[in-house]
Structures are given as C-alpha cells and as structure tokens.
Amino acid sequence: MNILFMGTPDFAVPSLEGLLRAGHNIVGVVTQPDKPRGRKMVLTPPPVKALALAHGLDVYQPDTLKDGALLPLLERTRPDLIAVVAYGKLLPGYVLDFPARGCINVHGSLLPRWRGAAPIQWSVLAGDRYAGVTTMQMGPGLDTGDMLLQYRTEIGPRETAGELFDRLAGAGAQLLCDTIDRLDEIQPTPQDGSQATHASMLDKSMAEIDWSKPAGQIDCLVRGMNPWPVAWTRLDGQVMKIFAAEPVEDLSGQAGTVLRGKDELLVACGAGAVRVTELQMAGGKRMASRDYLRGHPVPPGTRLG
C-alpha cells in the first residue's frame, strides 16, 4: 500500500519503522520544521526526519498546511492512505479527504479518555490504572474520529510517564500495522463524547509540588512529570527537582515539613508522606537522595515549598 507518513517526535519513530518492516511503500514523510535545541540552540531535525533520511525517504517540512500547501505533494505522491502519529497539527479537510483509504491516527490513550496533546502524561498524573493506544479514522475534530483498534495495558505502580511513553510507542507501531492489515474487516466505533477528557500540554508551572495534596497525588505528579518538566519544590529558597519519590501512608505531619533528612528524605503531605529517592538541586547533578544527604543533611522541621 502507498502510504504518506506524518509524524514528528520519538513516539512516532517506531510506527514509521514498523511500516517499513511490513513492506509498505512510504511515498513520503511529512514532519515539523527543524527547531533550535539545547543551551546553544542548535538547529535540530525531528526524530522522524532523522529516521526517514536514514532510509532514503523523501522528507517534507511545511510551515503550514493551510491554503492547500500540501496539495501538490498529495497529487504527486497519490497515497492510498495517510498514517498520522503525533504530527503536531490538525489536518485540514483537503488532506483528510484526499486518500481513498482515509487518514489513520495513532493516539496514546484509551479514547475517548485523554484527547489532546499529552495523553500519556495525563494518564499517570490522574492516577489511572490503565493506559493504552487507539487507532482511529481521522475527522475534523481533535481526536474525535471513529475508533478502529485499541491496545490496553496496566500502568505500573512506579512507572513514570517516560517509561510508559516508550512502551506505548512500540505498542502503537504494532497496532498501526495491525489496523492497516485488517482495514477491510474492522468496524469503526464512534466515540462516546460524554466520556471524553482533555489532555492539555504540560508546562513548568504545573510541575510545582503542592504539599497540601495527599501523598498519592504527589506521587502521581512526580511520575507524570518525569522526564519533563520534572516535579519541583524549594529547599532553603533553591529549586529542588524531584525525579523519583514514593508514598508512605503511615506517616504524617504538617504539609511540606521534612520528617527525616539524614539517611532518607521524608516529607509530610496533606495526607501521608513521600520518600524522595532521586533529586537535583539547582546547579547540581541528578543523584540519589541518600547521596545528597550525606553532604547536605536536612534538619527535621525544615519546610519545603
């Protein structure tokens, strides 16, 4: 089958790899423009572009899809189907309507739950027991199209958003290939809009820890914000990033107060406490909390935040 692939970040890379392994003819790859990255703001290609070039595929990076900007490419390549995985922009009607087999999207949630930009992170932030991937026939709305296949998996009790992201990226690749193979037999299922939730983009302000929250919620915040933007608080006026923590339900104290700070870092929450196990102080290295405490013990009663 002739397929035009549209995708940008790491999550989309296994899907493109899977289509290539399955022997589909990738007539082109559309991805976002290169962007400056890092402290030196070096212009860097998206991961999908790097993979596509490694396989000798034609890559297109339009600044916009509006006003028929992609139409010349569509008419030249004549794809039977467009596969879309985390491309990053809504597709206009002329793109959705062009291929005879439609546009199939791989979305990192159990739709209709967590429509939007950061579904995997929100699955962890919300304390969901299950997460997954859905393939759907794309329509004009944001992740509102009819569902084709779903993959469901239990979120591990200590699993971070980054770890779940990697697992679901691989599962999404397999689901996309299965969907294309079974496209003629799958009965599309409309989504129940009344069950929809929205997964907004994350930003750094959302990662500040509110110690008045219960320990379980703070645990979900720490795991859901890892690897970005990373949960944080303040210790003696300095930012302390917290990469890993675990709830301790049988301890209590004034929210945000350090209960133990010599051999382990225990902090009281609104209900219960959390044991901080991996941290990074401003200007320092990421390290195990016990290693930090050897040189910088925190007196019990110290307030964080």
Short mmCIF file of N, CA and C in Angstrom, two decimals, residues 19-110:
data_model
loop_
_atom_site.label_atom_id
_atom_site.label_comp_id
_atom_site.label_asym_id
_atom_site.label_seq_id
_atom_site.Cartn_x
_atom_site.Cartn_y
_atom_site.Cartn_z
N LEU A 19 6.08 0.29 9.71
CA LEU A 19 5.54 0.30 8.34
C LEU A 19 6.60 -0.11 7.33
N LEU A 20 7.82 0.33 7.54
CA LEU A 20 8.91 -0.04 6.64
C LEU A 20 9.19 -1.54 6.71
N ARG A 21 9.21 -2.08 7.93
CA ARG A 21 9.45 -3.53 8.08
C ARG A 21 8.34 -4.34 7.44
N ALA A 22 7.12 -3.82 7.48
CA ALA A 22 5.97 -4.54 6.92
C ALA A 22 5.94 -4.48 5.39
N GLY A 23 6.84 -3.70 4.80
CA GLY A 23 6.94 -3.67 3.36
C GLY A 23 6.04 -2.67 2.66
N HIS A 24 5.43 -1.76 3.41
CA HIS A 24 4.60 -0.74 2.77
C HIS A 24 5.48 0.26 2.03
N ASN A 25 4.93 0.81 0.97
CA ASN A 25 5.66 1.80 0.18
C ASN A 25 5.41 3.18 0.77
N ILE A 26 6.40 3.73 1.44
CA ILE A 26 6.26 5.06 2.04
C ILE A 26 6.61 6.09 0.96
N VAL A 27 5.57 6.77 0.46
CA VAL A 27 5.77 7.69 -0.66
C VAL A 27 6.33 9.03 -0.22
N GLY A 28 6.36 9.27 1.07
CA GLY A 28 6.93 10.50 1.59
C GLY A 28 6.68 10.60 3.08
N VAL A 29 7.45 11.46 3.73
CA VAL A 29 7.31 11.69 5.17
C VAL A 29 7.15 13.19 5.40
N VAL A 30 6.07 13.56 6.09
CA VAL A 30 5.81 14.96 6.42
C VAL A 30 6.04 15.12 7.92
N THR A 31 6.87 16.08 8.29
CA THR A 31 7.19 16.31 9.69
C THR A 31 7.34 17.80 9.96
N GLN A 32 7.45 18.16 11.21
CA GLN A 32 7.57 19.57 11.57
C GLN A 32 8.95 20.11 11.18
N PRO A 33 9.08 21.41 10.99
CA PRO A 33 10.38 22.01 10.66
C PRO A 33 11.41 21.78 11.77
N ASP A 34 12.68 21.78 11.39
CA ASP A 34 13.77 21.70 12.37
C ASP A 34 13.63 22.85 13.37
N LYS A 35 14.02 22.58 14.63
CA LYS A 35 13.91 23.60 15.67
C LYS A 35 15.21 23.70 16.46
N PRO A 36 15.52 24.88 16.99
CA PRO A 36 16.72 25.02 17.83
C PRO A 36 16.54 24.29 19.15
N ARG A 37 17.57 23.56 19.57
CA ARG A 37 17.52 22.76 20.79
C ARG A 37 18.75 23.03 21.65
N GLY A 38 18.58 22.79 22.95
CA GLY A 38 19.70 22.87 23.87
C GLY A 38 20.10 24.30 24.20
N ARG A 39 21.10 24.39 25.07
CA ARG A 39 21.56 25.70 25.52
C ARG A 39 22.14 26.54 24.39
N LYS A 40 22.76 25.86 23.41
CA LYS A 40 23.36 26.59 22.30
C LYS A 40 22.37 26.79 21.15
N MET A 41 21.14 26.30 21.33
CA MET A 41 20.06 26.49 20.34
C MET A 41 20.51 26.03 18.95
N VAL A 42 21.03 24.82 18.90
CA VAL A 42 21.46 24.23 17.63
C VAL A 42 20.23 23.75 16.86
N LEU A 43 20.12 24.11 15.58
CA LEU A 43 19.00 23.70 14.75
C LEU A 43 19.04 22.18 14.59
N THR A 44 17.97 21.52 15.06
CA THR A 44 17.97 20.06 15.16
C THR A 44 16.76 19.47 14.44
N PRO A 45 16.94 18.43 13.63
CA PRO A 45 15.80 17.81 12.94
C PRO A 45 14.96 16.99 13.90
N PRO A 46 13.66 16.87 13.63
CA PRO A 46 12.82 15.99 14.45
C PRO A 46 13.29 14.53 14.32
N PRO A 47 13.04 13.70 15.32
CA PRO A 47 13.45 12.29 15.24
C PRO A 47 12.91 11.57 14.01
N VAL A 48 11.68 11.87 13.61
CA VAL A 48 11.12 11.20 12.43
C VAL A 48 11.91 11.55 11.17
N LYS A 49 12.33 12.80 11.06
CA LYS A 49 13.12 13.19 9.89
C LYS A 49 14.43 12.43 9.86
N ALA A 50 15.09 12.31 11.00
CA ALA A 50 16.36 11.59 11.05
C ALA A 50 16.20 10.15 10.57
N LEU A 51 15.14 9.48 11.02
CA LEU A 51 14.89 8.11 10.59
C LEU A 51 14.59 8.04 9.10
N ALA A 52 13.74 8.95 8.64
CA ALA A 52 13.36 8.94 7.23
C ALA A 52 14.56 9.12 6.32
N LEU A 53 15.43 10.05 6.66
CA LEU A 53 16.62 10.28 5.84
C LEU A 53 17.55 9.08 5.85
N ALA A 54 17.62 8.40 7.01
CA ALA A 54 18.46 7.21 7.11
C ALA A 54 17.98 6.10 6.18
N HIS A 55 16.68 6.12 5.86
CA HIS A 55 16.11 5.11 4.96
C HIS A 55 15.94 5.64 3.54
N GLY A 56 16.46 6.82 3.27
CA GLY A 56 16.39 7.36 1.93
C GLY A 56 15.00 7.83 1.51
N LEU A 57 14.16 8.17 2.47
CA LEU A 57 12.80 8.62 2.16
C LEU A 57 12.78 10.12 1.90
N ASP A 58 11.84 10.54 1.08
CA ASP A 58 11.65 11.97 0.82
C ASP A 58 10.97 12.62 2.02
N VAL A 59 11.52 13.72 2.49
CA VAL A 59 11.01 14.41 3.68
C VAL A 59 10.51 15.80 3.30
N TYR A 60 9.35 16.15 3.85
CA TYR A 60 8.74 17.46 3.61
C TYR A 60 8.44 18.10 4.96
N GLN A 61 8.76 19.37 5.10
CA GLN A 61 8.61 20.08 6.37
C GLN A 61 7.89 21.41 6.17
N PRO A 62 6.64 21.38 5.78
CA PRO A 62 5.93 22.64 5.55
C PRO A 62 5.70 23.41 6.85
N ASP A 63 5.79 24.73 6.78
CA ASP A 63 5.49 25.57 7.94
C ASP A 63 4.01 25.57 8.27
N THR A 64 3.17 25.36 7.25
CA THR A 64 1.73 25.36 7.44
C THR A 64 1.09 24.37 6.47
N LEU A 65 -0.09 23.88 6.84
CA LEU A 65 -0.87 23.03 5.95
C LEU A 65 -2.06 23.79 5.36
N LYS A 66 -2.19 25.05 5.73
CA LYS A 66 -3.33 25.84 5.30
C LYS A 66 -3.23 26.21 3.83
N ASP A 67 -4.38 26.61 3.29
CA ASP A 67 -4.45 27.13 1.91
C ASP A 67 -3.90 26.16 0.89
N GLY A 68 -4.11 24.86 1.13
CA GLY A 68 -3.71 23.86 0.15
C GLY A 68 -2.22 23.65 0.02
N ALA A 69 -1.44 24.01 1.04
CA ALA A 69 0.02 23.95 0.94
C ALA A 69 0.53 22.53 0.67
N LEU A 70 -0.21 21.52 1.14
CA LEU A 70 0.26 20.14 0.96
C LEU A 70 -0.32 19.49 -0.30
N LEU A 71 -1.21 20.17 -0.97
CA LEU A 71 -1.90 19.58 -2.12
C LEU A 71 -0.95 19.15 -3.24
N PRO A 72 0.05 19.96 -3.61
CA PRO A 72 0.97 19.50 -4.66
C PRO A 72 1.67 18.18 -4.31
N LEU A 73 2.04 18.02 -3.03
CA LEU A 73 2.67 16.77 -2.61
C LEU A 73 1.69 15.61 -2.71
N LEU A 74 0.47 15.82 -2.28
CA LEU A 74 -0.54 14.77 -2.34
C LEU A 74 -0.81 14.35 -3.78
N GLU A 75 -0.91 15.30 -4.68
CA GLU A 75 -1.19 14.98 -6.08
C GLU A 75 -0.01 14.28 -6.74
N ARG A 76 1.20 14.59 -6.29
CA ARG A 76 2.38 13.97 -6.87
C ARG A 76 2.59 12.55 -6.35
N THR A 77 2.35 12.32 -5.06
CA THR A 77 2.62 11.01 -4.47
C THR A 77 1.42 10.07 -4.49
N ARG A 78 0.20 10.62 -4.57
CA ARG A 78 -1.04 9.83 -4.66
C ARG A 78 -1.10 8.72 -3.61
N PRO A 79 -1.04 9.04 -2.33
CA PRO A 79 -1.09 7.99 -1.31
C PRO A 79 -2.48 7.34 -1.23
N ASP A 80 -2.48 6.03 -0.98
CA ASP A 80 -3.75 5.33 -0.72
C ASP A 80 -4.27 5.65 0.67
N LEU A 81 -3.32 5.93 1.58
CA LEU A 81 -3.66 6.14 2.99
C LEU A 81 -2.61 7.08 3.58
N ILE A 82 -3.04 7.88 4.55
CA ILE A 82 -2.11 8.73 5.31
C ILE A 82 -2.09 8.22 6.75
N ALA A 83 -0.90 7.88 7.23
CA ALA A 83 -0.73 7.45 8.62
C ALA A 83 -0.18 8.62 9.42
N VAL A 84 -0.87 8.97 10.50
CA VAL A 84 -0.51 10.15 11.29
C VAL A 84 -0.21 9.72 12.72
N VAL A 85 1.00 10.03 13.19
CA VAL A 85 1.40 9.67 14.55
C VAL A 85 2.08 10.88 15.17
N ALA A 86 1.37 11.58 16.06
CA ALA A 86 1.94 12.71 16.80
C ALA A 86 2.57 13.72 15.84
N TYR A 87 1.84 14.08 14.79
CA TYR A 87 2.39 15.06 13.84
C TYR A 87 2.50 16.43 14.49
N GLY A 88 1.48 16.84 15.22
CA GLY A 88 1.57 18.11 15.95
C GLY A 88 0.65 19.20 15.47
N LYS A 89 -0.10 18.95 14.39
CA LYS A 89 -1.06 19.94 13.90
C LYS A 89 -2.32 19.23 13.43
N LEU A 90 -3.46 19.92 13.52
CA LEU A 90 -4.69 19.40 12.96
C LEU A 90 -4.59 19.40 11.44
N LEU A 91 -5.16 18.38 10.82
CA LEU A 91 -5.13 18.29 9.37
C LEU A 91 -6.36 18.97 8.78
N PRO A 92 -6.17 19.84 7.78
CA PRO A 92 -7.31 20.48 7.13
C PRO A 92 -8.09 19.48 6.28
N GLY A 93 -9.30 19.88 5.92
CA GLY A 93 -10.20 18.98 5.20
C GLY A 93 -9.65 18.44 3.91
N TYR A 94 -8.92 19.24 3.14
CA TYR A 94 -8.42 18.75 1.86
C TYR A 94 -7.42 17.61 2.03
N VAL A 95 -6.71 17.59 3.16
CA VAL A 95 -5.80 16.48 3.44
C VAL A 95 -6.59 15.26 3.89
N LEU A 96 -7.53 15.45 4.79
CA LEU A 96 -8.33 14.34 5.31
C LEU A 96 -9.09 13.63 4.19
N ASP A 97 -9.56 14.38 3.21
CA ASP A 97 -10.41 13.83 2.16
C ASP A 97 -9.64 13.25 0.98
N PHE A 98 -8.33 13.47 0.93
CA PHE A 98 -7.60 13.09 -0.29
C PHE A 98 -7.42 11.58 -0.47
N PRO A 99 -6.87 10.85 0.51
CA PRO A 99 -6.59 9.42 0.25
C PRO A 99 -7.86 8.57 0.25
N ALA A 100 -7.90 7.60 -0.64
CA ALA A 100 -9.09 6.74 -0.76
C ALA A 100 -9.36 5.95 0.51
N ARG A 101 -8.28 5.56 1.23
CA ARG A 101 -8.46 4.77 2.46
C ARG A 101 -8.45 5.65 3.71
N GLY A 102 -8.44 6.95 3.53
CA GLY A 102 -8.56 7.87 4.65
C GLY A 102 -7.24 8.13 5.37
N CYS A 103 -7.36 8.80 6.50
CA CYS A 103 -6.22 9.13 7.36
C CYS A 103 -6.39 8.39 8.68
N ILE A 104 -5.40 7.61 9.05
CA ILE A 104 -5.45 6.83 10.29
C ILE A 104 -4.45 7.42 11.28
N ASN A 105 -4.94 7.68 12.48
CA ASN A 105 -4.13 8.29 13.52
C ASN A 105 -3.85 7.28 14.64
N VAL A 106 -2.62 7.32 15.17
CA VAL A 106 -2.27 6.55 16.37
C VAL A 106 -2.24 7.53 17.54
N HIS A 107 -3.11 7.32 18.52
CA HIS A 107 -3.22 8.23 19.66
C HIS A 107 -2.90 7.48 20.95
N GLY A 108 -2.09 8.08 21.81
CA GLY A 108 -1.59 7.41 23.00
C GLY A 108 -2.52 7.41 24.19
N SER A 109 -3.77 7.00 23.99
CA SER A 109 -4.69 6.87 25.12
C SER A 109 -5.80 5.90 24.75
N LEU A 110 -6.60 5.58 25.75
CA LEU A 110 -7.80 4.77 25.54
C LEU A 110 -8.96 5.74 25.26
#
